[in-house]
Short mmCIF file of C-alpha atoms and ligand atoms in Angstrom, two decimals:
data_model
loop_
_atom_site.label_atom_id
_atom_site.label_comp_id
_atom_site.label_asym_id
_atom_site.label_seq_id
_atom_site.Cartn_x
_atom_site.Cartn_y
_atom_site.Cartn_z
CA MET A 1 81.35 92.45 104.82
CA ILE A 2 81.00 93.38 101.15
CA ALA A 3 82.57 90.25 99.65
CA THR A 4 79.67 87.83 100.08
CA ALA A 5 77.31 86.56 97.37
CA LYS A 6 74.30 87.98 99.21
CA LYS A 7 75.73 91.45 99.85
CA THR A 8 77.08 91.70 96.28
CA ASN A 9 73.63 90.90 94.85
CA GLU A 10 72.04 93.42 97.20
CA ILE A 11 74.43 96.15 96.03
CA ILE A 12 73.95 95.24 92.34
CA ASN A 13 70.17 95.42 92.75
CA LYS A 14 70.12 98.55 94.89
CA TYR A 15 72.08 100.51 92.28
CA ASN A 16 70.70 98.64 89.31
CA LEU A 17 74.31 98.03 88.25
CA LYS A 18 75.06 96.81 84.76
CA ILE A 19 78.20 94.72 85.08
CA LYS A 20 80.65 95.90 82.43
CA LYS A 21 82.53 93.00 80.91
CA GLY A 22 84.54 95.48 78.84
CA PHE A 23 86.08 96.77 82.06
CA GLY A 24 86.85 93.24 83.25
CA GLN A 25 84.36 93.40 86.11
CA ASN A 26 84.34 90.20 88.18
CA PHE A 27 83.58 90.88 91.82
CA ILE A 28 84.90 88.60 94.58
CA ILE A 29 82.10 87.02 96.63
CA GLU A 30 84.15 85.02 99.14
CA PRO A 31 85.19 86.86 102.32
CA GLY A 32 88.06 84.46 103.13
CA ILE A 33 89.73 85.28 99.79
CA VAL A 34 89.72 89.06 100.15
CA GLU A 35 90.91 88.79 103.75
CA LYS A 36 93.79 86.58 102.70
CA ILE A 37 94.84 88.75 99.73
CA ALA A 38 94.83 91.88 101.91
CA ARG A 39 96.85 90.15 104.63
CA LEU A 40 99.42 88.76 102.18
CA SER A 41 99.86 92.17 100.54
CA ASN A 42 101.86 93.38 103.57
CA CYS A 43 99.86 96.63 103.70
CA GLU A 44 99.53 96.58 107.48
CA GLY A 45 100.29 99.96 109.04
CA ILE A 46 101.37 101.57 105.75
CA ALA A 47 99.65 102.87 102.58
CA VAL A 48 98.31 100.79 99.71
CA ILE A 49 97.41 101.61 96.12
CA GLU A 50 94.55 99.58 94.67
CA ILE A 51 93.52 99.30 91.02
CA GLY A 52 89.84 98.65 90.30
CA PRO A 53 87.92 98.56 93.61
CA GLY A 54 84.69 97.45 91.89
CA ILE A 55 82.09 97.62 94.65
CA GLY A 56 84.75 97.63 97.38
CA ALA A 57 85.19 93.95 98.33
CA LEU A 58 88.99 93.97 98.61
CA THR A 59 89.16 97.70 99.40
CA GLN A 60 87.28 97.10 102.64
CA GLN A 61 89.89 94.62 103.87
CA LEU A 62 92.75 96.87 102.78
CA ALA A 63 91.11 99.74 104.70
CA ILE A 64 90.92 97.62 107.85
CA LEU A 65 94.61 96.67 107.75
CA SER A 66 96.36 99.70 106.28
CA LYS A 67 96.73 103.35 107.24
CA LYS A 68 95.59 104.66 103.84
CA VAL A 69 94.04 103.22 100.67
CA VAL A 70 94.22 105.12 97.38
CA SER A 71 92.08 103.29 94.86
CA TYR A 72 91.63 104.02 91.14
CA GLU A 73 88.36 103.02 89.45
CA ILE A 74 87.77 103.67 85.75
CA ASP A 75 83.99 103.11 85.86
CA LYS A 76 82.21 106.34 86.80
CA SER A 77 78.99 104.55 87.70
CA LEU A 78 80.75 102.73 90.58
CA ILE A 79 81.88 105.91 92.36
CA PRO A 80 78.56 106.61 94.20
CA VAL A 81 78.33 102.91 95.05
CA LEU A 82 81.80 102.94 96.62
CA LYS A 83 80.98 106.12 98.57
CA ASP A 84 78.14 104.15 100.13
CA THR A 85 79.76 100.72 100.64
CA LEU A 86 82.96 102.19 102.11
CA SER A 87 81.36 105.04 104.08
CA ASP A 88 82.67 103.59 107.38
CA TYR A 89 86.31 103.88 106.31
CA GLU A 90 87.78 107.35 106.48
CA ASN A 91 91.19 106.20 105.28
CA VAL A 92 89.94 105.33 101.78
CA GLN A 93 90.33 107.68 98.82
CA ILE A 94 88.57 106.62 95.63
CA ILE A 95 89.73 108.29 92.44
CA ASN A 96 87.74 108.00 89.22
CA GLU A 97 90.63 107.55 86.78
CA ASP A 98 92.10 105.06 84.34
CA PHE A 99 95.10 103.66 86.22
CA LEU A 100 97.10 103.72 83.00
CA ASN A 101 96.97 107.55 83.11
CA VAL A 102 98.01 107.92 86.73
CA ASN A 103 101.33 109.56 87.67
CA LEU A 104 102.41 106.64 89.83
CA LYS A 105 105.77 108.08 90.84
CA GLU A 106 104.17 111.22 92.21
CA ILE A 107 101.44 109.48 94.21
CA SER A 108 103.68 106.69 95.54
CA ASP A 109 106.36 109.18 96.67
CA LYS A 110 103.69 111.23 98.44
CA LEU A 111 102.34 108.15 100.24
CA ILE A 112 105.81 106.92 101.23
CA ASN A 113 106.66 110.33 102.69
CA LYS A 114 103.45 110.42 104.69
CA TYR A 115 102.96 106.75 105.70
CA GLY A 116 106.47 105.32 105.60
CA ASN A 117 105.87 102.87 102.78
CA VAL A 118 103.37 101.83 100.11
CA VAL A 119 102.45 98.57 98.39
CA VAL A 120 100.15 97.75 95.46
CA CYS A 121 97.31 95.28 95.86
CA ALA A 122 94.51 94.52 93.38
CA ASN A 123 92.20 92.03 91.76
CA LEU A 124 93.19 93.16 88.27
CA PRO A 125 90.86 93.58 85.29
CA TYR A 126 92.04 90.76 83.05
CA TYR A 127 91.83 92.61 79.73
CA VAL A 128 94.57 94.98 80.82
CA THR A 129 96.72 92.96 83.26
CA THR A 130 100.04 93.14 81.42
CA PRO A 131 99.90 96.89 80.58
CA ILE A 132 99.01 97.67 84.20
CA LEU A 133 101.84 95.55 85.57
CA PHE A 134 104.34 96.95 83.10
CA LYS A 135 103.28 100.45 83.98
CA ILE A 136 104.16 99.67 87.61
CA PHE A 137 107.39 97.84 86.71
CA GLU A 138 108.62 100.64 84.45
CA SER A 139 107.51 103.64 86.48
CA ASN A 140 110.74 103.93 88.48
CA THR A 141 108.96 104.13 91.83
CA ARG A 142 110.05 102.91 95.26
CA ILE A 143 107.12 100.45 95.40
CA ASP A 144 108.71 97.15 96.37
CA THR A 145 105.77 94.75 96.81
CA ILE A 146 102.97 94.15 94.30
CA THR A 147 100.29 91.58 95.09
CA VAL A 148 97.69 90.99 92.41
CA MET A 149 95.09 88.50 91.31
CA VAL A 150 95.39 87.62 87.61
CA GLN A 151 94.30 84.82 85.30
CA LYS A 152 96.09 81.62 86.29
CA GLU A 153 97.80 81.22 82.91
CA VAL A 154 99.17 84.75 83.12
CA ALA A 155 100.54 84.08 86.61
CA ASP A 156 102.22 80.93 85.28
CA ARG A 157 103.94 82.93 82.54
CA PHE A 158 105.31 85.52 84.95
CA ASN A 159 106.50 82.75 87.25
CA ALA A 160 107.85 80.38 84.57
CA SER A 161 111.26 78.71 84.88
CA VAL A 162 113.79 78.36 82.10
CA SER A 163 112.96 75.66 79.51
CA SER A 164 109.31 75.38 80.57
CA SER A 165 106.63 75.96 77.94
CA ASP A 166 105.45 79.18 79.65
CA TYR A 167 108.91 80.78 79.78
CA ASN A 168 109.08 83.88 77.59
CA ALA A 169 110.39 87.45 77.42
CA LEU A 170 107.84 88.53 80.04
CA SER A 171 109.18 85.95 82.52
CA VAL A 172 112.80 87.01 81.97
CA ILE A 173 112.13 90.74 82.21
CA THR A 174 109.97 90.38 85.33
CA GLN A 175 112.36 88.03 87.10
CA TYR A 176 115.23 90.43 86.38
CA LEU A 177 113.46 93.03 88.52
CA TYR A 178 111.45 90.97 91.03
CA ASP A 179 111.32 87.78 93.03
CA VAL A 180 108.07 86.25 91.79
CA LYS A 181 105.86 83.93 93.80
CA ILE A 182 102.38 82.46 93.24
CA LEU A 183 100.67 82.79 96.63
CA MET A 184 97.45 80.92 95.91
CA LYS A 185 95.18 79.62 93.20
CA VAL A 186 91.63 80.94 93.16
CA ASN A 187 88.68 79.04 91.73
CA LYS A 188 86.46 80.84 89.20
CA ASN A 189 83.39 80.08 91.36
CA VAL A 190 84.26 82.81 93.88
CA PHE A 191 83.41 85.61 91.46
CA ASN A 192 80.23 87.29 90.29
CA PRO A 193 79.96 87.14 87.33
CA LYS A 194 81.92 83.91 87.06
CA PRO A 195 84.87 84.23 84.61
CA LYS A 196 85.77 81.44 82.15
CA VAL A 197 89.09 80.58 83.78
CA ASP A 198 90.62 80.18 87.23
CA SER A 199 92.82 82.86 88.77
CA ALA A 200 95.91 83.07 90.91
CA VAL A 201 97.33 85.60 93.31
CA ILE A 202 100.88 86.48 92.38
CA GLN A 203 103.37 88.58 94.30
CA PHE A 204 106.33 90.55 92.96
CA VAL A 205 108.96 91.66 95.47
CA LYS A 206 111.70 93.97 94.21
CA LYS A 207 115.11 92.29 94.28
CA ASP A 208 117.69 93.68 96.70
CA PHE A 209 120.34 93.54 94.01
CA ILE A 210 119.57 94.31 90.38
CA GLU A 211 122.42 94.09 87.88
CA GLU A 212 123.27 97.62 86.69
CA ILE A 213 122.63 97.58 82.96
CA ASP A 214 120.54 99.77 80.67
CA ARG A 215 117.31 98.01 81.53
CA TYR A 216 115.26 99.26 78.58
CA LYS A 217 117.90 98.16 76.07
CA PHE A 218 118.18 94.87 77.94
CA PHE A 219 114.40 94.35 77.68
CA GLU A 220 114.59 95.01 73.94
CA PHE A 221 117.41 92.52 73.60
CA VAL A 222 115.43 89.83 75.48
CA LYS A 223 112.30 90.50 73.40
CA ALA A 224 114.37 90.21 70.20
CA CYS A 225 115.78 86.84 71.30
CA PHE A 226 112.23 85.53 71.80
CA LYS A 227 110.75 87.29 68.76
CA GLN A 228 109.82 84.10 66.96
CA ARG A 229 109.60 81.31 69.50
CA ARG A 230 110.12 78.52 67.00
CA LYS A 231 113.21 80.06 65.50
CA THR A 232 116.70 79.44 66.86
CA LEU A 233 118.38 82.11 68.94
CA ASN A 234 120.70 82.78 66.03
CA ASN A 235 117.89 83.40 63.56
CA ASN A 236 116.19 85.80 65.95
CA LEU A 237 119.42 87.63 66.80
CA LYS A 238 120.30 88.04 63.10
CA GLU A 239 117.13 90.08 62.71
CA TYR A 240 118.06 92.33 65.62
CA ILE A 241 121.82 92.80 65.20
CA ASN A 242 123.02 93.23 61.66
CA ASP A 243 126.70 92.69 62.37
CA SER A 244 127.49 88.96 62.28
CA ASP A 245 130.90 89.47 63.96
CA ILE A 246 129.16 90.89 67.02
CA ILE A 247 126.76 87.98 67.12
CA GLU A 248 129.55 85.39 66.82
CA ASN A 249 131.50 87.15 69.55
CA ILE A 250 128.51 87.03 71.90
CA TYR A 251 128.31 83.24 71.47
CA LEU A 252 132.03 82.83 71.87
CA LYS A 253 132.38 84.93 75.00
CA THR A 254 129.32 83.53 76.76
CA ASN A 255 129.72 79.95 75.64
CA VAL A 256 126.21 79.82 74.16
CA ASP A 257 125.30 77.44 71.36
CA LYS A 258 123.70 79.51 68.57
CA ASN A 259 121.32 76.73 67.60
CA ILE A 260 119.42 76.67 70.88
CA ARG A 261 116.15 78.55 71.39
CA ALA A 262 115.77 81.55 73.67
CA GLN A 263 113.59 79.60 76.10
CA GLN A 264 116.66 77.51 77.01
CA LEU A 265 118.57 80.55 78.33
CA SER A 266 118.49 81.45 82.01
CA LEU A 267 118.12 85.03 83.23
CA ASP A 268 121.82 85.08 84.19
CA LYS A 269 122.78 83.96 80.70
CA PHE A 270 120.64 86.70 79.13
CA ILE A 271 122.39 89.27 81.34
CA GLU A 272 125.80 87.87 80.45
CA MET A 273 125.01 87.96 76.73
CA TYR A 274 123.60 91.47 76.95
CA LYS A 275 126.71 92.76 78.75
CA VAL A 276 128.96 91.35 76.03
CA TYR A 277 126.69 92.89 73.38
CA GLU A 278 126.88 96.28 75.12
CA GLU A 279 130.66 96.07 75.26
CA LEU A 280 130.93 95.26 71.58
CA LEU A 281 128.72 98.11 70.42
N1 SAM B 1 88.35 94.78 93.36
C1 SAM B 1 87.04 94.29 93.00
C2 SAM B 1 86.88 92.87 93.53
O1 SAM B 1 87.91 92.23 93.76
O2 SAM B 1 85.74 92.41 93.66
C3 SAM B 1 86.78 94.36 91.50
C4 SAM B 1 87.80 93.68 90.62
S1 SAM B 1 87.34 93.63 88.92
C5 SAM B 1 88.22 92.18 88.41
C6 SAM B 1 88.32 94.89 88.13
C7 SAM B 1 87.93 96.34 88.41
O3 SAM B 1 88.84 97.20 87.71
C8 SAM B 1 86.55 96.75 87.90
O4 SAM B 1 85.89 97.45 88.91
C9 SAM B 1 86.82 97.65 86.69
O5 SAM B 1 85.81 98.62 86.47
C10 SAM B 1 88.15 98.27 87.10
N2 SAM B 1 89.00 98.72 85.97
C11 SAM B 1 89.08 98.21 84.72
N3 SAM B 1 90.01 98.84 84.00
C12 SAM B 1 90.57 99.78 84.80
C13 SAM B 1 91.58 100.78 84.63
N4 SAM B 1 92.23 100.89 83.45
N5 SAM B 1 91.87 101.61 85.65
C14 SAM B 1 91.19 101.50 86.83
N6 SAM B 1 90.23 100.58 87.06
C15 SAM B 1 89.93 99.73 86.07
#
């Protein structure tokens, strides 16, 4: 079992590893946690894509449960380590590449064709959590379940409900595409090195029904409504749409008070407003 404090120290010493904070390296040292994340990822009997295997703590559990693990690690110095720590698992493929450069559609289609289905599971590097998730969200793949460990505050933002202080454009956009659930909180003490904040495991499951609208224009519209959080919806929209008749018509047709703030609008209301806006263009 790789994910123990003792084994992790042994591996660090054996390879004289310099832990790279710049790559967000915090290795899990609690076997129960990696087992649980792997189990909850629903990778059993199918393929799984992992981002950032580190020294292989979570990868090992994914390899035990799934048919195939494809894992992308940016840090070249970890590749020989992973070859060693995961040498017992023939179904693991480690690729030394920045996940942000990966052609996710191509690899996920290949894995679905061969193994029936694919999920994503990772303990994400915190410095690049949102870009990685948005890459997955926007890559137009058939991946329908994403299970990742992130900083607790970030998980709260993705999962936020309307009118709460964490609710923002990210919450609306994500919840338009996925059902979002926080599966568990994870204490900062189960990592080496120990990060400053606690983490949470969050799961995104693609919705069965997604309203057919131009999603990229919709995302822009939502971001514009939230542009300056303290400003009213009307003040933000005036910066985005320079035709006041259109703006007034949106309020009228959707029964929205222009003096509220974007954080008071539900996802359904954003969709309704966007549809009216599209019609009026
Ligand atoms: N999975 C391991 C675990 O749970 O113990 C390590 C997780 S650690 C938080 C994040 C890992 O992601 C590190 O190994 C880091 O080198 C790697 N990483 C950072 N940025 C990356 C990127 N853009 N693409 C691929 N891997 C990355």
